[in-house]
mmCIF file of C-alpha atoms in Angstrom:
data_model
loop_
_atom_site.group_PDB
_atom_site.id
_atom_site.type_symbol
_atom_site.label_atom_id
_atom_site.label_comp_id
_atom_site.label_asym_id
_atom_site.label_seq_id
_atom_site.Cartn_x
_atom_site.Cartn_y
_atom_site.Cartn_z
ATOM 1 C CA MET I 24 -15.431 -24.230 -1.603
ATOM 2 C CA CYS I 25 -12.310 -25.253 -0.478
ATOM 3 C CA GLU I 26 -11.462 -28.314 1.416
ATOM 4 C CA ALA I 27 -8.741 -26.074 3.967
ATOM 5 C CA SER I 28 -10.401 -23.645 6.415
ATOM 6 C CA ILE I 29 -10.740 -20.442 4.120
ATOM 7 C CA MET I 30 -8.643 -17.302 4.975
ATOM 8 C CA ARG I 31 -9.261 -13.859 5.102
ATOM 9 C CA VAL I 32 -6.438 -11.489 5.884
ATOM 10 C CA ALA I 33 -5.177 -8.185 5.075
ATOM 11 C CA PHE I 34 -2.433 -7.047 5.234
ATOM 12 C CA VAL I 35 -1.618 -3.698 7.247
ATOM 13 C CA GLY I 36 0.962 -1.819 8.361
ATOM 14 C CA LYS I 37 3.603 2.216 7.431
ATOM 15 C CA GLY I 38 3.672 3.402 4.090
ATOM 16 C CA GLY I 39 6.548 1.758 2.796
ATOM 17 C CA ALA I 40 6.653 -0.959 4.416
ATOM 18 C CA GLY I 41 6.293 -3.971 1.764
ATOM 19 C CA LYS I 42 2.678 -4.124 2.217
ATOM 20 C CA SER I 43 1.781 -4.920 -1.363
ATOM 21 C CA ALA I 44 4.666 -7.465 -2.835
ATOM 22 C CA ILE I 45 4.218 -9.152 0.712
ATOM 23 C CA ALA I 46 0.358 -9.754 -0.218
ATOM 24 C CA GLY I 47 0.962 -10.367 -3.856
ATOM 25 C CA THR I 48 3.189 -12.578 -3.037
ATOM 26 C CA PHE I 49 1.532 -14.148 -0.242
ATOM 27 C CA ALA I 50 -1.907 -14.793 -2.605
ATOM 28 C CA ARG I 51 0.595 -16.235 -5.779
ATOM 29 C CA LEU I 52 1.452 -19.085 -3.600
ATOM 30 C CA LEU I 53 -2.092 -19.778 -1.843
ATOM 31 C CA ALA I 54 -3.511 -19.654 -5.460
ATOM 32 C CA ARG I 55 -0.752 -22.740 -5.772
ATOM 33 C CA ARG I 56 -2.549 -24.911 -3.745
ATOM 34 C CA GLY I 57 -4.845 -24.422 -6.517
ATOM 35 C CA GLN I 58 -7.155 -23.211 -4.044
ATOM 36 C CA PRO I 59 -9.564 -20.087 -5.532
ATOM 37 C CA VAL I 60 -8.013 -17.062 -4.333
ATOM 38 C CA LEU I 61 -9.303 -12.938 -3.931
ATOM 39 C CA ALA I 62 -6.555 -9.831 -4.333
ATOM 40 C CA ILE I 63 -8.744 -7.435 -2.848
ATOM 41 C CA ASP I 64 -6.850 -4.331 -3.611
ATOM 42 C CA SER I 65 -8.506 -0.845 -1.730
ATOM 43 C CA ASP I 66 -5.071 1.287 -2.420
ATOM 44 C CA PRO I 67 -6.391 3.724 -4.463
ATOM 45 C CA LEU I 68 -3.029 4.717 -5.943
ATOM 46 C CA PRO I 69 -1.589 1.496 -8.206
ATOM 47 C CA GLY I 70 -0.134 -1.546 -6.615
ATOM 48 C CA LEU I 71 -0.966 -5.117 -5.263
ATOM 49 C CA ALA I 72 -1.018 -5.064 -8.701
ATOM 50 C CA PHE I 73 2.789 -4.999 -10.717
ATOM 51 C CA SER I 74 3.380 -7.565 -6.970
ATOM 52 C CA LEU I 75 0.657 -9.823 -8.868
ATOM 53 C CA GLY I 76 2.598 -9.629 -12.353
ATOM 54 C CA LEU I 77 -1.033 -7.751 -13.468
ATOM 55 C CA ASP I 78 -0.236 -5.897 -16.209
ATOM 56 C CA ARG I 79 -1.272 -1.615 -14.331
ATOM 57 C CA ASP I 80 -5.415 -1.340 -14.772
ATOM 58 C CA ASP I 81 -6.565 1.927 -13.385
ATOM 59 C CA ALA I 82 -10.489 1.106 -15.116
ATOM 60 C CA PRO I 83 -12.893 1.214 -12.015
ATOM 61 C CA LEU I 84 -15.722 -0.841 -12.136
ATOM 62 C CA PRO I 85 -18.087 -0.380 -15.176
ATOM 63 C CA ASP I 86 -21.293 1.714 -15.107
ATOM 64 C CA GLU I 87 -22.545 -1.349 -16.493
ATOM 65 C CA ALA I 88 -21.810 -2.846 -12.581
ATOM 66 C CA ILE I 89 -23.532 0.436 -9.925
ATOM 67 C CA GLU I 90 -27.332 1.671 -9.818
ATOM 68 C CA ASP I 91 -28.429 4.188 -7.899
ATOM 69 C CA ARG I 92 -29.548 4.536 -5.075
ATOM 70 C CA PRO I 93 -33.315 4.895 -4.629
ATOM 71 C CA GLU I 94 -34.172 8.027 -3.140
ATOM 72 C CA ASP I 95 -37.011 5.591 -0.082
ATOM 73 C CA GLU I 96 -34.027 3.687 0.491
ATOM 74 C CA GLU I 97 -31.281 3.838 3.280
ATOM 75 C CA GLY I 98 -28.274 3.366 2.606
ATOM 76 C CA PRO I 99 -24.940 4.400 0.230
ATOM 77 C CA ARG I 100 -25.966 6.834 -2.865
ATOM 78 C CA TYR I 101 -24.511 4.028 -4.860
ATOM 79 C CA ARG I 102 -25.158 -0.349 -4.565
ATOM 80 C CA LEU I 103 -24.413 -2.961 -7.498
ATOM 81 C CA ARG I 104 -27.133 -3.377 -9.579
ATOM 82 C CA ALA I 105 -30.380 -5.306 -8.808
ATOM 83 C CA GLY I 106 -29.481 -9.051 -9.843
ATOM 84 C CA LEU I 107 -25.500 -9.050 -9.375
ATOM 85 C CA SER I 108 -24.197 -10.323 -6.737
ATOM 86 C CA ALA I 109 -21.259 -10.030 -4.780
ATOM 87 C CA ALA I 110 -19.659 -13.548 -5.548
ATOM 88 C CA ASP I 111 -21.064 -13.201 -10.121
ATOM 89 C CA ALA I 112 -19.680 -8.781 -9.708
ATOM 90 C CA VAL I 113 -15.820 -10.723 -8.869
ATOM 91 C CA ASP I 114 -15.945 -13.987 -11.089
ATOM 92 C CA ARG I 115 -17.136 -11.764 -14.221
ATOM 93 C CA TYR I 116 -15.373 -8.356 -13.553
ATOM 94 C CA ALA I 117 -12.082 -9.110 -11.357
ATOM 95 C CA ALA I 118 -9.064 -9.755 -13.286
ATOM 96 C CA THR I 119 -6.853 -12.333 -13.055
ATOM 97 C CA ALA I 120 -4.248 -12.945 -12.102
ATOM 98 C CA PRO I 121 -1.053 -15.598 -13.196
ATOM 99 C CA ASP I 122 -1.141 -18.884 -10.987
ATOM 100 C CA GLY I 123 -5.497 -17.800 -11.249
ATOM 101 C CA VAL I 124 -5.532 -15.628 -8.573
ATOM 102 C CA ARG I 125 -8.726 -13.114 -9.533
ATOM 103 C CA PHE I 126 -8.303 -9.189 -8.749
ATOM 104 C CA LEU I 127 -10.747 -7.094 -7.742
ATOM 105 C CA GLN I 128 -9.728 -3.265 -7.508
ATOM 106 C CA PHE I 129 -12.119 0.357 -6.937
ATOM 107 C CA GLY I 130 -9.350 1.451 -10.126
ATOM 108 C CA LYS I 131 -6.534 4.715 -9.370
ATOM 109 C CA ILE I 132 -7.203 8.102 -9.424
ATOM 110 C CA ARG I 133 -5.681 10.089 -12.015
ATOM 111 C CA THR I 134 -6.764 12.835 -10.671
ATOM 112 C CA ASP I 135 -10.279 13.795 -9.178
ATOM 113 C CA PRO I 136 -10.639 11.144 -6.915
ATOM 114 C CA ARG I 137 -14.659 12.139 -7.377
ATOM 115 C CA THR I 138 -15.065 10.039 -10.764
ATOM 116 C CA LEU I 139 -13.971 6.899 -8.239
ATOM 117 C CA PHE I 140 -17.463 7.642 -5.677
ATOM 118 C CA ARG I 141 -19.634 5.582 -7.709
ATOM 119 C CA SER I 142 -16.636 2.428 -8.310
ATOM 120 C CA GLN I 143 -15.772 2.593 -3.950
ATOM 121 C CA ILE I 144 -19.068 2.629 -2.996
ATOM 122 C CA THR I 145 -19.948 -0.353 -5.188
ATOM 123 C CA PHE I 146 -16.684 -1.925 -4.265
ATOM 124 C CA ARG I 147 -16.879 -1.211 -0.749
ATOM 125 C CA GLN I 148 -20.379 -2.956 -0.767
ATOM 126 C CA ILE I 149 -19.477 -6.445 -3.060
ATOM 127 C CA ILE I 150 -16.592 -7.093 -0.231
ATOM 128 C CA LYS I 151 -18.760 -7.047 2.444
ATOM 129 C CA GLU I 152 -21.335 -8.811 0.976
ATOM 130 C CA LEU I 153 -18.765 -11.643 -0.415
ATOM 131 C CA PRO I 154 -19.651 -15.657 -0.080
ATOM 132 C CA GLU I 155 -18.224 -16.494 2.987
ATOM 133 C CA ASP I 156 -16.433 -19.866 1.835
ATOM 134 C CA ARG I 157 -15.960 -19.761 -1.691
ATOM 135 C CA TRP I 158 -12.199 -17.777 -2.499
ATOM 136 C CA HIS I 159 -9.484 -17.242 0.133
ATOM 137 C CA LEU I 160 -9.384 -13.208 0.208
ATOM 138 C CA VAL I 161 -5.927 -11.658 0.357
ATOM 139 C CA GLY I 162 -5.909 -7.231 0.961
ATOM 140 C CA ASP I 163 -3.181 -5.177 0.700
ATOM 141 C CA LEU I 164 -5.175 -2.117 2.256
ATOM 142 C CA PRO I 165 -2.949 2.013 1.798
ATOM 143 C CA GLY I 166 -0.791 2.605 4.034
ATOM 144 C CA GLY I 167 -1.601 4.187 8.000
ATOM 145 C CA THR I 168 -4.494 3.807 9.600
ATOM 146 C CA ARG I 169 -6.889 5.555 8.030
ATOM 147 C CA GLN I 170 -8.560 2.904 5.894
ATOM 148 C CA ALA I 171 -7.355 -0.585 8.260
ATOM 149 C CA PHE I 172 -10.524 0.233 10.196
ATOM 150 C CA THR I 173 -13.051 2.399 9.225
ATOM 151 C CA GLY I 174 -14.274 -0.639 7.669
ATOM 152 C CA TRP I 175 -12.414 -1.455 4.544
ATOM 153 C CA GLY I 176 -11.073 -4.478 5.794
ATOM 154 C CA GLY I 177 -14.184 -5.268 7.162
ATOM 155 C CA TYR I 178 -13.636 -8.594 5.073
ATOM 156 C CA ALA I 179 -10.825 -9.503 7.354
ATOM 157 C CA GLU I 180 -10.549 -12.551 10.051
ATOM 158 C CA THR I 181 -6.220 -11.998 10.656
ATOM 159 C CA TYR I 182 -4.524 -8.678 10.713
ATOM 160 C CA LEU I 183 -1.201 -8.965 9.676
ATOM 161 C CA VAL I 184 1.042 -5.758 10.193
ATOM 162 C CA VAL I 185 3.906 -5.313 8.186
ATOM 163 C CA VAL I 186 7.071 -3.755 10.652
ATOM 164 C CA GLU I 187 10.689 -3.007 9.344
ATOM 165 C CA PRO I 188 12.910 -3.372 12.370
ATOM 166 C CA MET I 189 12.653 0.797 11.957
ATOM 167 C CA ALA I 190 11.263 3.331 15.541
ATOM 168 C CA LYS I 191 8.822 4.568 12.518
ATOM 169 C CA SER I 192 8.032 1.644 11.819
ATOM 170 C CA LEU I 193 7.222 -0.244 15.154
ATOM 171 C CA LEU I 194 6.117 2.412 16.433
ATOM 172 C CA SER I 195 3.218 2.226 13.893
ATOM 173 C CA ALA I 196 2.670 -1.027 14.319
ATOM 174 C CA ARG I 197 1.998 -0.861 18.022
ATOM 175 C CA ARG I 198 -0.471 1.624 17.272
ATOM 176 C CA LEU I 199 -2.697 -0.159 14.753
ATOM 177 C CA ALA I 200 -2.616 -3.607 16.894
ATOM 178 C CA ARG I 201 -4.332 -0.996 19.067
ATOM 179 C CA LEU I 202 -6.537 -0.904 16.036
ATOM 180 C CA ALA I 203 -7.487 -3.801 15.743
ATOM 181 C CA LEU I 204 -7.845 -4.684 19.142
ATOM 182 C CA ALA I 205 -10.246 -1.946 19.619
ATOM 183 C CA GLY I 206 -12.504 -2.852 17.265
ATOM 184 C CA ASP I 207 -15.721 -5.659 17.856
ATOM 185 C CA ARG I 208 -15.141 -8.222 15.706
ATOM 186 C CA PRO I 209 -12.711 -11.442 16.894
ATOM 187 C CA VAL I 210 -9.346 -10.505 14.683
ATOM 188 C CA ARG I 211 -5.534 -11.179 15.132
ATOM 189 C CA VAL I 212 -3.461 -9.047 14.490
ATOM 190 C CA LEU I 213 0.192 -10.946 14.380
ATOM 191 C CA ALA I 214 3.818 -9.109 12.551
ATOM 192 C CA VAL I 215 5.873 -10.913 9.705
ATOM 193 C CA ALA I 216 9.265 -8.497 9.783
ATOM 194 C CA ASN I 217 10.165 -7.960 6.413
ATOM 195 C CA LYS I 218 13.009 -6.559 5.216
ATOM 196 C CA VAL I 219 14.788 -8.011 8.414
ATOM 197 C CA SER I 220 18.741 -7.282 8.457
ATOM 198 C CA GLU I 221 20.344 -7.867 12.338
ATOM 199 C CA PRO I 222 19.945 -10.910 14.361
ATOM 200 C CA GLY I 223 17.660 -9.523 16.809
ATOM 201 C CA ASP I 224 15.223 -8.341 14.275
ATOM 202 C CA ALA I 225 12.558 -10.518 14.429
ATOM 203 C CA GLU I 226 12.566 -10.021 17.942
ATOM 204 C CA LEU I 227 13.239 -6.392 18.714
ATOM 205 C CA VAL I 228 10.134 -6.090 15.728
ATOM 206 C CA ALA I 229 7.819 -8.657 18.882
ATOM 207 C CA ARG I 230 8.906 -7.009 21.843
ATOM 208 C CA ARG I 231 8.119 -3.359 20.559
ATOM 209 C CA SER I 232 4.909 -4.121 19.237
ATOM 210 C CA GLY I 233 3.890 -6.699 21.712
ATOM 211 C CA LEU I 234 3.157 -8.961 18.682
ATOM 212 C CA GLU I 235 3.968 -12.188 17.863
ATOM 213 C CA VAL I 236 6.163 -12.351 14.611
ATOM 214 C CA VAL I 237 4.438 -14.685 12.318
ATOM 215 C CA ALA I 238 7.655 -14.559 9.994
ATOM 216 C CA SER I 239 10.707 -12.650 9.103
ATOM 217 C CA VAL I 240 11.177 -12.362 5.648
ATOM 218 C CA PRO I 241 14.823 -11.412 5.314
ATOM 219 C CA LEU I 242 15.981 -8.226 2.939
ATOM 220 C CA GLU I 243 17.391 -9.025 0.036
ATOM 221 C CA PRO I 244 19.506 -6.601 -2.681
ATOM 222 C CA ALA I 245 17.607 -8.835 -5.602
ATOM 223 C CA PHE I 246 14.056 -8.861 -4.007
ATOM 224 C CA ALA I 247 14.818 -5.572 -3.599
ATOM 225 C CA ASP I 248 15.724 -5.316 -7.634
ATOM 226 C CA ALA I 249 12.548 -7.327 -8.444
ATOM 227 C CA GLU I 250 10.892 -4.777 -6.381
ATOM 228 C CA ARG I 251 13.128 -2.553 -8.408
ATOM 229 C CA SER I 252 12.310 -3.709 -12.102
ATOM 230 C CA GLY I 253 7.911 -3.518 -11.683
ATOM 231 C CA ARG I 254 7.728 -7.384 -11.888
ATOM 232 C CA ALA I 255 6.703 -9.202 -9.511
ATOM 233 C CA PRO I 256 9.283 -10.641 -7.280
ATOM 234 C CA LEU I 257 8.299 -14.787 -7.592
ATOM 235 C CA ASP I 258 8.695 -14.796 -10.871
ATOM 236 C CA VAL I 259 12.044 -12.668 -10.656
ATOM 237 C CA VAL I 260 13.885 -14.068 -7.943
ATOM 238 C CA PRO I 261 11.808 -17.765 -7.210
ATOM 239 C CA ASP I 262 14.360 -18.773 -4.896
ATOM 240 C CA SER I 263 14.828 -16.175 -2.851
ATOM 241 C CA GLY I 264 15.049 -16.400 1.327
ATOM 242 C CA ALA I 265 12.385 -13.574 0.982
ATOM 243 C CA ILE I 266 9.680 -16.145 -1.047
ATOM 244 C CA GLY I 267 10.884 -18.445 1.500
ATOM 245 C CA ALA I 268 9.737 -16.457 4.122
ATOM 246 C CA VAL I 269 5.949 -15.797 2.562
ATOM 247 C CA SER I 270 5.500 -19.921 1.164
ATOM 248 C CA SER I 271 6.808 -20.300 5.601
ATOM 249 C CA LEU I 272 4.186 -17.993 6.083
ATOM 250 C CA VAL I 273 1.529 -19.273 4.547
ATOM 251 C CA GLU I 274 1.468 -22.706 5.948
ATOM 252 C CA HIS I 275 1.404 -20.822 8.842
ATOM 253 C CA LEU I 276 -1.708 -19.172 8.656
ATOM 254 C CA ASP I 277 -3.055 -22.401 7.048
ATOM 255 C CA ARG I 278 -2.094 -24.514 10.581
ATOM 256 C CA GLN I 279 -3.458 -22.623 12.737
ATOM 257 C CA PRO I 280 -7.007 -20.474 11.106
ATOM 258 C CA LEU I 281 -8.062 -17.466 13.235
ATOM 259 C CA ARG I 282 -10.243 -19.812 16.358
ATOM 260 C CA ARG I 283 -13.798 -18.117 16.154
ATOM 261 C CA ALA I 284 -14.236 -16.810 20.284
ATOM 262 C CA PRO I 285 -17.326 -18.673 20.675
ATOM 263 C CA SER I 286 -20.639 -17.007 20.235
ATOM 264 C CA MET Y 15 0.417 38.687 13.193
ATOM 265 C CA ASP Y 16 3.802 38.675 11.123
ATOM 266 C CA PHE Y 17 4.863 35.829 9.335
ATOM 267 C CA SER Y 18 7.224 36.794 6.915
ATOM 268 C CA GLY Y 19 10.787 34.943 7.124
ATOM 269 C CA GLN Y 20 8.401 32.203 8.575
ATOM 270 C CA MET Y 21 8.465 29.139 6.672
ATOM 271 C CA VAL Y 22 6.033 25.824 6.856
ATOM 272 C CA VAL Y 23 7.544 22.498 5.970
ATOM 273 C CA ALA Y 24 4.944 19.925 5.852
ATOM 274 C CA ASP Y 25 4.877 16.128 5.695
ATOM 275 C CA LEU Y 26 2.214 14.607 4.429
ATOM 276 C CA GLU Y 27 0.423 11.872 4.202
ATOM 277 C CA ALA Y 28 1.431 9.193 1.498
ATOM 278 C CA GLY Y 29 -0.663 8.126 -1.698
ATOM 279 C CA VAL Y 30 -2.243 11.223 -2.146
ATOM 280 C CA GLY Y 31 -5.333 11.649 -1.198
ATOM 281 C CA THR Y 32 -4.498 15.115 0.443
ATOM 282 C CA LEU Y 33 -3.126 16.802 -2.397
ATOM 283 C CA THR Y 34 -6.571 15.869 -3.519
ATOM 284 C CA ARG Y 35 -7.680 18.121 -0.871
ATOM 285 C CA LEU Y 36 -5.480 21.028 -0.913
ATOM 286 C CA GLY Y 37 -6.739 24.710 -1.567
ATOM 287 C CA ASP Y 38 -4.741 26.151 -4.775
ATOM 288 C CA ALA Y 39 -3.524 28.991 -2.515
ATOM 289 C CA GLY Y 40 -1.821 26.298 -0.084
ATOM 290 C CA VAL Y 41 1.907 25.459 -1.047
ATOM 291 C CA ASP Y 42 4.622 27.576 -2.416
ATOM 292 C CA LEU Y 43 6.582 24.179 -3.529
ATOM 293 C CA VAL Y 44 5.421 20.324 -3.705
ATOM 294 C CA LEU Y 45 8.099 18.560 -3.132
ATOM 295 C CA ILE Y 46 7.352 14.508 -4.602
ATOM 296 C CA VAL Y 47 9.789 12.351 -3.074
ATOM 297 C CA VAL Y 48 10.641 9.403 -4.986
ATOM 298 C CA GLU Y 49 11.451 6.428 -5.678
ATOM 299 C CA PRO Y 50 13.660 4.436 -8.069
ATOM 300 C CA THR Y 51 11.186 1.477 -8.846
ATOM 301 C CA PRO Y 52 7.930 1.247 -11.598
ATOM 302 C CA LYS Y 53 4.793 1.442 -8.501
ATOM 303 C CA SER Y 54 6.653 5.085 -7.087
ATOM 304 C CA VAL Y 55 7.329 6.544 -10.098
ATOM 305 C CA GLU Y 56 3.492 6.035 -10.885
ATOM 306 C CA VAL Y 57 2.567 7.534 -8.047
ATOM 307 C CA GLY Y 58 4.705 10.908 -8.688
ATOM 308 C CA CYS Y 59 3.668 11.637 -11.811
ATOM 309 C CA ARG Y 60 -0.144 11.819 -10.538
ATOM 310 C CA ALA Y 61 1.417 14.344 -8.024
ATOM 311 C CA ALA Y 62 2.913 15.928 -10.635
ATOM 312 C CA ALA Y 63 -0.350 15.530 -12.550
ATOM 313 C CA LEU Y 64 -2.349 16.247 -9.486
ATOM 314 C CA VAL Y 65 -0.109 19.850 -8.696
ATOM 315 C CA ALA Y 66 -0.347 21.170 -12.566
ATOM 316 C CA ASP Y 67 -3.836 20.364 -12.444
ATOM 317 C CA LYS Y 68 -4.332 22.600 -9.603
ATOM 318 C CA GLN Y 69 -1.988 24.426 -10.386
ATOM 319 C CA LEU Y 70 -0.081 24.301 -7.001
ATOM 320 C CA GLY Y 71 2.345 25.818 -8.323
ATOM 321 C CA ARG Y 72 6.517 25.228 -8.509
ATOM 322 C CA ALA Y 73 6.633 21.086 -8.358
ATOM 323 C CA VAL Y 74 10.516 19.338 -7.959
ATOM 324 C CA VAL Y 75 11.408 15.675 -7.937
ATOM 325 C CA VAL Y 76 12.898 14.970 -5.287
ATOM 326 C CA ALA Y 77 14.726 10.790 -5.755
ATOM 327 C CA SER Y 78 14.879 9.339 -3.538
ATOM 328 C CA ARG Y 79 17.521 5.945 -2.888
ATOM 329 C CA ILE Y 80 20.077 6.532 -5.800
ATOM 330 C CA ARG Y 81 22.114 3.539 -5.764
ATOM 331 C CA ASN Y 82 23.631 4.524 -10.185
ATOM 332 C CA ASP Y 83 22.950 6.249 -13.069
ATOM 333 C CA ASP Y 84 20.818 3.859 -14.217
ATOM 334 C CA ASP Y 85 18.144 4.610 -11.163
ATOM 335 C CA LEU Y 86 18.454 8.679 -11.959
ATOM 336 C CA ALA Y 87 17.612 7.984 -15.510
ATOM 337 C CA MET Y 88 14.093 5.553 -13.818
ATOM 338 C CA VAL Y 89 13.687 9.961 -12.451
ATOM 339 C CA THR Y 90 14.390 11.664 -15.313
ATOM 340 C CA LYS Y 91 13.150 9.791 -18.019
ATOM 341 C CA ALA Y 92 9.623 10.189 -15.914
ATOM 342 C CA PHE Y 93 9.466 13.549 -14.972
ATOM 343 C CA PRO Y 94 11.277 15.358 -17.602
ATOM 344 C CA ASP Y 95 9.518 19.180 -17.416
ATOM 345 C CA HIS Y 96 10.830 18.766 -14.346
ATOM 346 C CA GLN Y 97 13.468 19.506 -12.523
ATOM 347 C CA VAL Y 98 15.039 16.283 -9.707
ATOM 348 C CA VAL Y 99 17.313 16.398 -6.796
ATOM 349 C CA ALA Y 100 19.006 12.985 -6.932
ATOM 350 C CA ILE Y 101 19.719 11.751 -2.743
ATOM 351 C CA PRO Y 102 21.674 8.818 -3.116
ATOM 352 C CA ASP Y 103 20.825 5.634 -1.000
ATOM 353 C CA ASP Y 104 23.104 5.960 1.818
ATOM 354 C CA PRO Y 105 23.476 3.415 5.058
ATOM 355 C CA ALA Y 106 23.645 5.832 7.377
ATOM 356 C CA ILE Y 107 19.968 7.238 6.928
ATOM 357 C CA VAL Y 108 19.023 3.321 7.298
ATOM 358 C CA ALA Y 109 21.080 3.238 10.822
ATOM 359 C CA ALA Y 110 19.889 6.219 11.228
ATOM 360 C CA ASP Y 111 15.759 5.926 11.069
ATOM 361 C CA ARG Y 112 16.723 2.009 13.238
ATOM 362 C CA ASN Y 113 17.869 3.901 15.411
ATOM 363 C CA GLY Y 114 14.964 6.327 15.769
ATOM 364 C CA VAL Y 115 16.302 9.005 15.321
ATOM 365 C CA ALA Y 116 17.669 12.001 13.632
ATOM 366 C CA PRO Y 117 19.947 11.636 10.249
ATOM 367 C CA LEU Y 118 21.058 15.151 10.341
ATOM 368 C CA ASP Y 119 21.583 14.658 13.765
ATOM 369 C CA SER Y 120 22.834 11.359 13.525
ATOM 370 C CA ALA Y 121 25.170 11.695 10.396
ATOM 371 C CA PRO Y 122 25.919 15.565 9.177
ATOM 372 C CA ASP Y 123 28.110 14.432 6.617
ATOM 373 C CA ALA Y 124 26.778 11.625 5.278
ATOM 374 C CA PRO Y 125 25.858 11.829 1.203
ATOM 375 C CA ALA Y 126 22.347 11.508 0.904
ATOM 376 C CA ILE Y 127 22.229 14.510 3.622
ATOM 377 C CA GLN Y 128 24.745 15.661 2.288
ATOM 378 C CA ALA Y 129 22.682 16.235 -0.930
ATOM 379 C CA LEU Y 130 19.172 17.869 0.925
ATOM 380 C CA VAL Y 131 21.560 20.435 2.426
ATOM 381 C CA ARG Y 132 22.142 21.802 -1.054
ATOM 382 C CA LEU Y 133 18.544 21.457 -2.624
ATOM 383 C CA ALA Y 134 17.530 22.907 1.414
ATOM 384 C CA ASP Y 135 19.827 25.532 0.484
ATOM 385 C CA GLU Y 136 18.729 25.952 -3.284
ATOM 386 C CA LEU Y 137 15.086 26.011 -2.673
ATOM 387 C CA VAL Y 138 16.027 28.913 0.349
ATOM 388 C CA ALA Y 139 18.317 30.709 -1.353
ATOM 389 C CA PRO Y 140 16.851 33.646 -2.603
ATOM 390 C CA GLY Y 141 15.169 34.413 -5.864
ATOM 391 C CA SER Y 142 14.679 30.813 -6.551
#
């Protein structure tokens, strides 16, 4: 159980905006505060593992964790094996990344996506049934809108839209914000301006996305070089302005937990 | 209708999801765009494997945002069996993206655009 309020955040945005690099850094900085963090990767392609500093692993949830749902029972075709709770599944099957971040994924596509169905369906059950107070949740959703608001980000109370100061990225951010706020859950949607290089960029992101900008991550060659090397930016350029901006983001969200709508 | 002489250029969603659902006669050519980062190259390799497995046709790798020989070597090493076309990292493309304009209109002489023009010319040349 965490003493501080639990954060349940999901990073969304247009492909290439820098979600994984920021999400991985965010998760590790949060864990360095001594609190348990679960990083949730629902992208069928590799990304977040690199940014956390983990070796890439395509493995789905193992068969031993999954069973067929009886035909007379309503619900998805597969489910967690009887007696195995969502928390048990994380304890057993999530990888442990640097700084103690736990990392859960449903596996990665090689060629035939059908090979991941069992794991994918069970993964969704796990993230739906996670206990509310055990881990901070940090999710990295695939680029675009398809997953973000079709149940995959259902654990999130805060959506962080990663936005580059580019016309296409700004347009995507507006659409993502609209979709997030159209749901029936109380969520807040905030913007992280990424690859900021000019003085008015953060203001541009705020104005064009219509979102509050809670972090402004500078465009830095050293950070980009870390990405190109395939290593976690936090390990390669820990003193960079970009890492500092993500650290400030962690503190900002910690100071301002989501104010739930009155029930 | 007669569609001879016409071409369709499709920009698929990021990742390989659409590629997994593409029928076997859907395309003549797949351009796999990768950046010189391990993540991007990994995704590109999976796309190339899908193209081969599904026998979708010819695949050409477009190495984008190439800054130097090391960047290009990273991509060519990952795709030893493919033609790799280098597109240089070019501030003109970034500026066009920031302004929401087509780079072909705003910077037709930029090195990245010229590289794309050469690629297009090659792909539509008779016998290619």
